Short mmCIF file of C-alpha atoms and ligand atoms in Angstrom, two decimals:
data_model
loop_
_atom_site.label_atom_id
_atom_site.label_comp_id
_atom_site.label_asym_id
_atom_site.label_seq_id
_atom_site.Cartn_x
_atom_site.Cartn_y
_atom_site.Cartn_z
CA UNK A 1 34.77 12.89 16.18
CA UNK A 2 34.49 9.33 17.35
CA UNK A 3 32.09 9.99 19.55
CA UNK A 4 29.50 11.50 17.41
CA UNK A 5 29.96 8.80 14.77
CA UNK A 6 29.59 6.12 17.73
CA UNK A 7 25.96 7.74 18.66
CA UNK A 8 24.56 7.98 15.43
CA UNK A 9 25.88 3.67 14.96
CA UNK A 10 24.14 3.58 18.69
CA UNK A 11 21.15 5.73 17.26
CA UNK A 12 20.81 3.56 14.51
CA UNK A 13 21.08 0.07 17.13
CA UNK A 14 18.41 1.72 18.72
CA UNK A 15 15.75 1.92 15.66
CA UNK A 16 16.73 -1.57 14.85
CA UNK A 17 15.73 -2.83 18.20
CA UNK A 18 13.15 -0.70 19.21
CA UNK A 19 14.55 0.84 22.39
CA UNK A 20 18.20 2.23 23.76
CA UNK A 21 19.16 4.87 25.93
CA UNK A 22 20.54 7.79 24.49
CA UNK A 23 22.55 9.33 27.18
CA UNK A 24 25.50 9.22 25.77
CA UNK A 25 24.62 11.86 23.66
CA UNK A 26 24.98 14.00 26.55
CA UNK A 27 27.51 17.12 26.45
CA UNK A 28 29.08 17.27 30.10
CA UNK A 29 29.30 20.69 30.55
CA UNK A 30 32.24 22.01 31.54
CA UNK A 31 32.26 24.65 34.57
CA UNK A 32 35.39 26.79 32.91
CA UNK A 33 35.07 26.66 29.18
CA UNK A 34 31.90 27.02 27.59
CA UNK A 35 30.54 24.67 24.71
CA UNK A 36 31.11 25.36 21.05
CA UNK A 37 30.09 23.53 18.48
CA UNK A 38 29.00 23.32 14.67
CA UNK A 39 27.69 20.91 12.24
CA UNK A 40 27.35 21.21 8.88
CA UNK A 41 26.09 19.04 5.51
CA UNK A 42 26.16 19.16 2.13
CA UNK A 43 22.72 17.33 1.10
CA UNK A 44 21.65 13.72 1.54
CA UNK A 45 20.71 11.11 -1.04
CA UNK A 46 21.46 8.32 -3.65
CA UNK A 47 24.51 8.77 -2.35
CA UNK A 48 26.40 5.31 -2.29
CA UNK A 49 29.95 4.35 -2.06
CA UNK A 50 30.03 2.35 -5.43
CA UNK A 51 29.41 5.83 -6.95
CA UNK A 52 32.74 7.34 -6.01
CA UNK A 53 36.16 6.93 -7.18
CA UNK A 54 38.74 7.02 -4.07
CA UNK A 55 39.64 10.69 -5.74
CA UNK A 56 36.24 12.03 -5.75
CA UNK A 57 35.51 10.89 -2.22
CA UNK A 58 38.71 12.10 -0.61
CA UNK A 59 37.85 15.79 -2.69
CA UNK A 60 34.21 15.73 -1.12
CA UNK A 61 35.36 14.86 2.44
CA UNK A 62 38.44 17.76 2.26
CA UNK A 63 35.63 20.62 1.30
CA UNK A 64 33.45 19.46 4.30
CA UNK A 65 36.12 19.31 6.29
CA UNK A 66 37.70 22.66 5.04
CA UNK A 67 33.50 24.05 5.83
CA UNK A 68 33.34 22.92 9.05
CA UNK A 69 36.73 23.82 10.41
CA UNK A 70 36.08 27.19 8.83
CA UNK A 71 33.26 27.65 10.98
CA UNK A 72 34.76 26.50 14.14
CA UNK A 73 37.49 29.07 13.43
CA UNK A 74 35.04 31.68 13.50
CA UNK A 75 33.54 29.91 16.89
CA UNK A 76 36.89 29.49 18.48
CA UNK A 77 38.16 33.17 18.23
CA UNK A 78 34.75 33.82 19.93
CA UNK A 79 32.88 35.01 17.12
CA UNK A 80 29.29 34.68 16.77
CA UNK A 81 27.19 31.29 15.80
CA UNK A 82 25.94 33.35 12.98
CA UNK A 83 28.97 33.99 11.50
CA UNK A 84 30.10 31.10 11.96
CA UNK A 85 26.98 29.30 10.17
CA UNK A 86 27.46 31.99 7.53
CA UNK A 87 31.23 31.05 6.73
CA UNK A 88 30.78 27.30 6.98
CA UNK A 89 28.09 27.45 4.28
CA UNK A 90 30.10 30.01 1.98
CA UNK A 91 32.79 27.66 1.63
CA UNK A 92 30.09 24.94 0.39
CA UNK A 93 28.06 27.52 -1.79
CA UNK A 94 31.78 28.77 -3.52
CA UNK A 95 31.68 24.70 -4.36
CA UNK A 96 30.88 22.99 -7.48
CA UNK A 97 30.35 19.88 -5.41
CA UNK A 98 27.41 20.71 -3.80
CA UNK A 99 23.82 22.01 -4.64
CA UNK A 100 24.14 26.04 -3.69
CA UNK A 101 25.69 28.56 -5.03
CA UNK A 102 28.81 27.66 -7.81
CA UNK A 103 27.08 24.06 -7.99
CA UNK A 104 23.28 24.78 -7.98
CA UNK A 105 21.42 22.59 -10.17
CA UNK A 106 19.37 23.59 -13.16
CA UNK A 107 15.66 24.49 -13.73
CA UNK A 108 13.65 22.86 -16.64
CA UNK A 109 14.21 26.45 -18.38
CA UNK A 110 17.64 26.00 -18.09
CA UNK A 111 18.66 28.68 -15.64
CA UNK A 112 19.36 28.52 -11.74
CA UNK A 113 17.16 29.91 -8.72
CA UNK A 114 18.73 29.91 -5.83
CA UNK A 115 16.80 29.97 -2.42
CA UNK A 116 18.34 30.21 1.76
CA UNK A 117 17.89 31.41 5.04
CA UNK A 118 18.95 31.94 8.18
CA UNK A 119 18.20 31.93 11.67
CA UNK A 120 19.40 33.78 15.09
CA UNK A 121 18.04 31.24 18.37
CA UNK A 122 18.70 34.49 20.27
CA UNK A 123 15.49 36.26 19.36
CA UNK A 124 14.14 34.29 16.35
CA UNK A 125 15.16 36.83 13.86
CA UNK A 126 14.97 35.16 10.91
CA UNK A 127 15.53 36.17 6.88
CA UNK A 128 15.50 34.57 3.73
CA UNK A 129 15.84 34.92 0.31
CA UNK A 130 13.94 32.82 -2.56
CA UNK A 131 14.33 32.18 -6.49
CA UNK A 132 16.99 34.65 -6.56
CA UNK A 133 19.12 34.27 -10.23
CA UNK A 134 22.56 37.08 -9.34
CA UNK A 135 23.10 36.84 -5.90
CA UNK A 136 26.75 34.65 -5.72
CA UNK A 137 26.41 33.85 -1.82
CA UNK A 138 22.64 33.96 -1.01
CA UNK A 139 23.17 33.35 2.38
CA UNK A 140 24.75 36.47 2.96
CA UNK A 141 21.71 38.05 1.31
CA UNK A 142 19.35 36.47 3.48
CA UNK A 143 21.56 37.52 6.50
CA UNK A 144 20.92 41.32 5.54
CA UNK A 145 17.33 40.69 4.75
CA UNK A 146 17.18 39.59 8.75
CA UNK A 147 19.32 42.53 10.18
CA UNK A 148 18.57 44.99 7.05
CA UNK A 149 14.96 45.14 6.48
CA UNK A 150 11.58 44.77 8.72
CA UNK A 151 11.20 41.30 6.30
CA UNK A 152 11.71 37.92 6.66
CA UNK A 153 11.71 36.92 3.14
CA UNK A 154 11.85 38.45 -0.22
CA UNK A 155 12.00 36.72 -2.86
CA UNK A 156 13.25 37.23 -7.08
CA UNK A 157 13.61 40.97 -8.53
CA UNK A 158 12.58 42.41 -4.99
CA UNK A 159 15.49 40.00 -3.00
CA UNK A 160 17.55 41.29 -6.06
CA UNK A 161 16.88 45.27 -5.74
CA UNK A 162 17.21 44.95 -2.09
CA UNK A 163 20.85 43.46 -2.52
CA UNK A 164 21.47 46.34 -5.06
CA UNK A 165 20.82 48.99 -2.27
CA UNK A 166 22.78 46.78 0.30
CA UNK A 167 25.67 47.24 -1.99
CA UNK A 168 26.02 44.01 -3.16
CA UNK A 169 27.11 42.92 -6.99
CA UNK A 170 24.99 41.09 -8.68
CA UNK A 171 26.63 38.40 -10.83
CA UNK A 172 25.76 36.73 -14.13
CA UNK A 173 23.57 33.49 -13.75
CA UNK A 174 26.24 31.48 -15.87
CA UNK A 175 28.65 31.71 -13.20
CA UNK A 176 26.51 29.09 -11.86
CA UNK A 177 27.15 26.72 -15.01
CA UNK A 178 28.69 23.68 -14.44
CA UNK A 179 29.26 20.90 -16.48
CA UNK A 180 27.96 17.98 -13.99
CA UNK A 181 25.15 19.71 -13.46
CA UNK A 182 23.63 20.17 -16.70
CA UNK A 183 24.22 16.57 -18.10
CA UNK A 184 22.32 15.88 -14.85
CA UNK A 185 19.51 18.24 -16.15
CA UNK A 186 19.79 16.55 -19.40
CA UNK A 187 19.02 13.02 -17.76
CA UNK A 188 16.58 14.67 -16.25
CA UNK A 189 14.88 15.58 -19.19
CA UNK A 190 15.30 12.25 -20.86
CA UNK A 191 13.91 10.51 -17.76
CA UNK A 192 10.87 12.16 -17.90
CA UNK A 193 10.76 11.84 -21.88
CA UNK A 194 10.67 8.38 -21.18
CA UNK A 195 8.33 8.27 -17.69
CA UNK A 196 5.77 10.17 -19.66
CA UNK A 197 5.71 7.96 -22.79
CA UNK A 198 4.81 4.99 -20.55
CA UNK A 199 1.82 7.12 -18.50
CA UNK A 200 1.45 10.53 -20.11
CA UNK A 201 0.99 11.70 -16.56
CA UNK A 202 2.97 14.81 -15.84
CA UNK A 203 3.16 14.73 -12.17
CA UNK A 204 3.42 11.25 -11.91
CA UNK A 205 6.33 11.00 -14.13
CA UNK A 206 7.50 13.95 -11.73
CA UNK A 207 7.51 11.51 -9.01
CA UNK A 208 9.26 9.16 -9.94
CA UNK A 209 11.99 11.81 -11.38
CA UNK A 210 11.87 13.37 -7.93
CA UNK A 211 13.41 10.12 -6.07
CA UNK A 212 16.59 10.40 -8.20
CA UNK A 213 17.44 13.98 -8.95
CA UNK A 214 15.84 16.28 -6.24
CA UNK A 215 19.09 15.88 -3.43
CA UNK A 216 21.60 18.66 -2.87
CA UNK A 217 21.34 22.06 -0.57
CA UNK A 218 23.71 22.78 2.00
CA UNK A 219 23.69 23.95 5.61
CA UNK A 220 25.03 24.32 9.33
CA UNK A 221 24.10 25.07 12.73
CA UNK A 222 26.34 26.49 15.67
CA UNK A 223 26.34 27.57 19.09
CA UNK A 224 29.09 30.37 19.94
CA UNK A 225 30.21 30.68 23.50
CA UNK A 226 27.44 32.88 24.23
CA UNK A 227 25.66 30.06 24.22
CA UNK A 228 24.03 31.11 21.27
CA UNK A 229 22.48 28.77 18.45
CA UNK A 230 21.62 29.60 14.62
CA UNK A 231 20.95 27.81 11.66
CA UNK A 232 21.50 28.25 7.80
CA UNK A 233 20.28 26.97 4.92
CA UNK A 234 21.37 27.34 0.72
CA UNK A 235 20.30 25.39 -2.33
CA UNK A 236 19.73 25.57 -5.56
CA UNK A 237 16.63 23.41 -5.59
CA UNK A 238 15.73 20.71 -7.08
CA UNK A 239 16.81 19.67 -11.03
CA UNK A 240 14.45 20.14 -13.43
CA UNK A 241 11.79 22.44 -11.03
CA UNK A 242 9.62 24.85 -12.46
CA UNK A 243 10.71 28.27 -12.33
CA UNK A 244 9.63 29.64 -9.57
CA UNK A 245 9.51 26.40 -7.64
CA UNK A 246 10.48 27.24 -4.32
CA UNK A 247 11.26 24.36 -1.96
CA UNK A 248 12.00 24.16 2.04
CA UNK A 249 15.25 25.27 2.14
CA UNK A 250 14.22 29.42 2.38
CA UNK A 251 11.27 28.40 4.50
CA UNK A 252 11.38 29.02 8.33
CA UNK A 253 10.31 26.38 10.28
CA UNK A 254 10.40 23.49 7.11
CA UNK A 255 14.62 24.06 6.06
CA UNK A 256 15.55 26.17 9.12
CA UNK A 257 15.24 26.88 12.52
CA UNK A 258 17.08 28.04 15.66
CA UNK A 259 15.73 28.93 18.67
CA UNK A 260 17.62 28.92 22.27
CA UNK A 261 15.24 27.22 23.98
CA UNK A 262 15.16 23.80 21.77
CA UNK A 263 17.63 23.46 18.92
CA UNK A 264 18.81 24.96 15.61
CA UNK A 265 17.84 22.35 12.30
CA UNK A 266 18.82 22.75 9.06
CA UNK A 267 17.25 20.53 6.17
CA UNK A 268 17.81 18.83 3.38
CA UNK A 269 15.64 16.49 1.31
CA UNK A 270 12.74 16.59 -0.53
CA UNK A 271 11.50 20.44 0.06
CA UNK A 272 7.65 19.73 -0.25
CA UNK A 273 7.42 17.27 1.88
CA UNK A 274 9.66 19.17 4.53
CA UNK A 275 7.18 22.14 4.03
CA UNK A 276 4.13 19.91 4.87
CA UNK A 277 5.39 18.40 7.87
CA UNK A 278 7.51 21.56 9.26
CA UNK A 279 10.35 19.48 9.42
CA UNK A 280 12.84 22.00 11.48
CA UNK A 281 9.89 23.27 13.98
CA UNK A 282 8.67 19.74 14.26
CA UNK A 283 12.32 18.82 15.71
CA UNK A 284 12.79 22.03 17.59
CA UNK A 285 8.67 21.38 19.20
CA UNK A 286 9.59 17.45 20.31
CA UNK A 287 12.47 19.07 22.06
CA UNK A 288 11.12 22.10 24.41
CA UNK A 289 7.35 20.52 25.00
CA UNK A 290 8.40 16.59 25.19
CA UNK A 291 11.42 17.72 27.03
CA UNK A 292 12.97 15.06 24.38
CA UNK A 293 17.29 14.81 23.10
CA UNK A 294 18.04 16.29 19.74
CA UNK A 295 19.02 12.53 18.95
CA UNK A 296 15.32 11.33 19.58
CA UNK A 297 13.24 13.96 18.31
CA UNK A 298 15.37 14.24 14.58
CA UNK A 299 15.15 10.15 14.91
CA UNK A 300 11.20 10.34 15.12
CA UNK A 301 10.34 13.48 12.42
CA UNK A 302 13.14 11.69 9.98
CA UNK A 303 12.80 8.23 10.76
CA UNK A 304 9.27 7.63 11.83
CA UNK A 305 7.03 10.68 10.64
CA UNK A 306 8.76 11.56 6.98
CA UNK A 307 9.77 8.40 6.09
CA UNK A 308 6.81 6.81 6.18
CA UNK A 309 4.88 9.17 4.44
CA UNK A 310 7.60 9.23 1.45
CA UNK A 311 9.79 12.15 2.62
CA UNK A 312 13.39 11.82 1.93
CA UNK A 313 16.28 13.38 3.36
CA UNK A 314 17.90 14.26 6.55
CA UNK A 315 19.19 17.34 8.77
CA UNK A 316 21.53 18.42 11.43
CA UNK A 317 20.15 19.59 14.84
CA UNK A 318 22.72 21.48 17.69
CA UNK A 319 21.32 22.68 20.76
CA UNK A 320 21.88 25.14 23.48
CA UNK A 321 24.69 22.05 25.47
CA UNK A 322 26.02 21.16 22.22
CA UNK A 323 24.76 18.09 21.60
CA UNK A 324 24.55 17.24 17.91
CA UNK A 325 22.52 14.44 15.84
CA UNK A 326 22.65 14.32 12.09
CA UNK A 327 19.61 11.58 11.31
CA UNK A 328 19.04 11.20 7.13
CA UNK A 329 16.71 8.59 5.58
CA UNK A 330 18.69 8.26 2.62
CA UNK A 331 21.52 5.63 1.43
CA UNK A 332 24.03 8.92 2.63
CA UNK A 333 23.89 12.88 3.49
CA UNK A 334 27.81 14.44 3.02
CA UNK A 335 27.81 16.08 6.78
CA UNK A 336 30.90 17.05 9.16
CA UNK A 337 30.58 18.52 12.77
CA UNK A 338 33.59 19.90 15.45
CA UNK A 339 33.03 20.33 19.02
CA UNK A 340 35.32 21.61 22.10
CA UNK A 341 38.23 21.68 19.94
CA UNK A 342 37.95 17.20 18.92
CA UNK A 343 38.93 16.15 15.87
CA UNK A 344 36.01 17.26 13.33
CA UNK A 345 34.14 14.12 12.54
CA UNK A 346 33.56 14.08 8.51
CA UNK A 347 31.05 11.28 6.90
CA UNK A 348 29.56 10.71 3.84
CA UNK A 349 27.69 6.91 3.86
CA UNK A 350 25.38 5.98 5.77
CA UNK A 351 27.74 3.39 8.78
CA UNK A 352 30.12 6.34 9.35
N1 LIG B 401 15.46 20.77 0.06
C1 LIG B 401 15.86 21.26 -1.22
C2 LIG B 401 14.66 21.69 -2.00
O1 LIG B 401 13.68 20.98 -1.99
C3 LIG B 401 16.61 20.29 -2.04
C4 LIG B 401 17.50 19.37 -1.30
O2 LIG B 401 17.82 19.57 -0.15
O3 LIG B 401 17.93 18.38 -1.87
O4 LIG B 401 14.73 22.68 -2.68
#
């Protein structure tokens, strides 16, 4: 999609020199067929060319690309943004590439807690599921916790006996093992081994283990011919976390958000710094009360609020006309969108 990848090198122009006009990130709607649309990523950090072999890259961009044209499958036979946002991030959690589901990092006990949510812009019905251990797609889970139970979240044994009664199997925690991801947890360990010899500070060695190993999570938002948005969210946290850490990612209004009126955002970065500035509400607010583009108001809450105070990461914001901005503060965020039926647009880097 050339002409996403032209706005975001416009978008970037623009915070370079100061000022630019966005309007060509406007959708002209057409009178006969209405808009569809979905983005999609697969986390944002360190991630830097020199770190990929031509192999590995091509493998990452064919998964994103096999995510998002999954969901606009769903879109295009006229099913619903949820769904869509749903299958999109099912083929990323069933990967050992990325940070939810098959791939989900490790905690410091050596297990995996997976958190994620999801959101309807119809009605802002909204469920979630956090810390979960046996729940293979917990996506899915959160989708029944919206349309299955008067909750929004549950979290643990509770999310766990609730997917029992919904009739869904719960699965070993191994069969989230994977190979990369614990010598990553191992480094991990060493890295704050060695932080802590130098200050025997706990949280400050935390820190500075935080800027290398927290990125992964996964996500998409979509708009259906209804004209319908949603957003999704899935992630198995952050390496090394405490169990029962729980970051942004299950957390409506920080990972997720959807609402008609302004846009659908999902998140990922750092999750406690996306908690404390309500990253996805931020984005959706600047939108419906400063009547400003998806492209401007992810720009200022990535860019110019969460930056600045030490927050790293990025999202992908739709709304209700389709337009679609995919702003990260990192050296890359893996992220793919299709619109209308254009050739998806897949990137990885950050000049993509
Ligand atoms: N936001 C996720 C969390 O903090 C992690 C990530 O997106 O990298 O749990």
């Amino acid at each position: 999609m050339r002409s996403i990848g032209f706005r975001f090198t416009r978008l970037f122009a623009c915070s370079l020199i100061g000022f630019c006009s966005l309007a060509s990130a406007a959708v002209s709607p057409s009178p006969d067929k209405p808009t569809i649309a979905i983005a999609i990523h697969g986390g944002a950090g360190t991630i830097e060319k020199a770190k990929f072999t031509l192999e590995k890259e091509q493998a990452y961009r064919a998964k994103l690309q096999e995510a998002v044209e999954t969901g606009y499958a769903v879109l295009n036979k006229g099913g619903s943004s949820l769904d869509a946002v749903v299958a999109a991030i099912n083929v990323l959690e069933n990967s050992p590439f990325f940070n939810a589901g098959k791939g989900a990092v490790y905690t410091h006990e050596e297990t995996h807690e997976l958190d994620a949510s999801i959101m309807d812009g119809r009605n802002r019905q909204a469920g979630a599921v956090a810390g979960v251990k046996r729940i293979e797609n917990p996506i899915n889970l959160a989708r029944l916790v919206m349309e299955r139970s008067p909750h929004v979240m549950l979290a643990g044994e509770g999310a766990e006996q609730f997917a029992r009664e919904q009739q869904v199997p719960l699965v070993e925690n191994s069969l989230f093992d994977t190979e990369h991801r614990y010598e990553a947890l191992k480094k991990a360990k060493q890295k704050m081994r060695d932080a802590m010899e130098k200050t025997p500070d706990y949280q400050a060695a935390l820190g500075q283990l935080e800027a290398k190993f927290k990125m992964g999570t996964v996500g998409a938002v979509a708009l259906d011919k209804e004209g319908n948005i949603a957003a999704g969210t899935s992630t198995g946290g952050m390496t090394n976390k405490r169990f029962g850490r729980v970051g942004d990612s299950p957390i409506i209004g920080a990972g997720t958000f959807a609402d008609n009126g302004s846009c659908a955002v999902s998140a990922t970065g750092h999750g406690e710094y996306f908690i404390r500035y309500a990253v996805a509400s931020d984005i959706c607010a600047r939108v419906q009360y400063q009547g400003k583009s998806v492209a401007e108001a992810g720009d200022e809450v990535i860019n110019q609020v969460l930056k600045p105070a030490g927050g790293t990461g990025g999202v992908v914001i739709l709304d209700a006309q389709g337009n679609i901005s995919m702003p990260f503060n990192t050296a890359g965020m893996y992220r793919a969108s299709k619109r209308n039926g254009e050739p998806s647009y897949v990137a990885i880097f950050k000049e993509e």
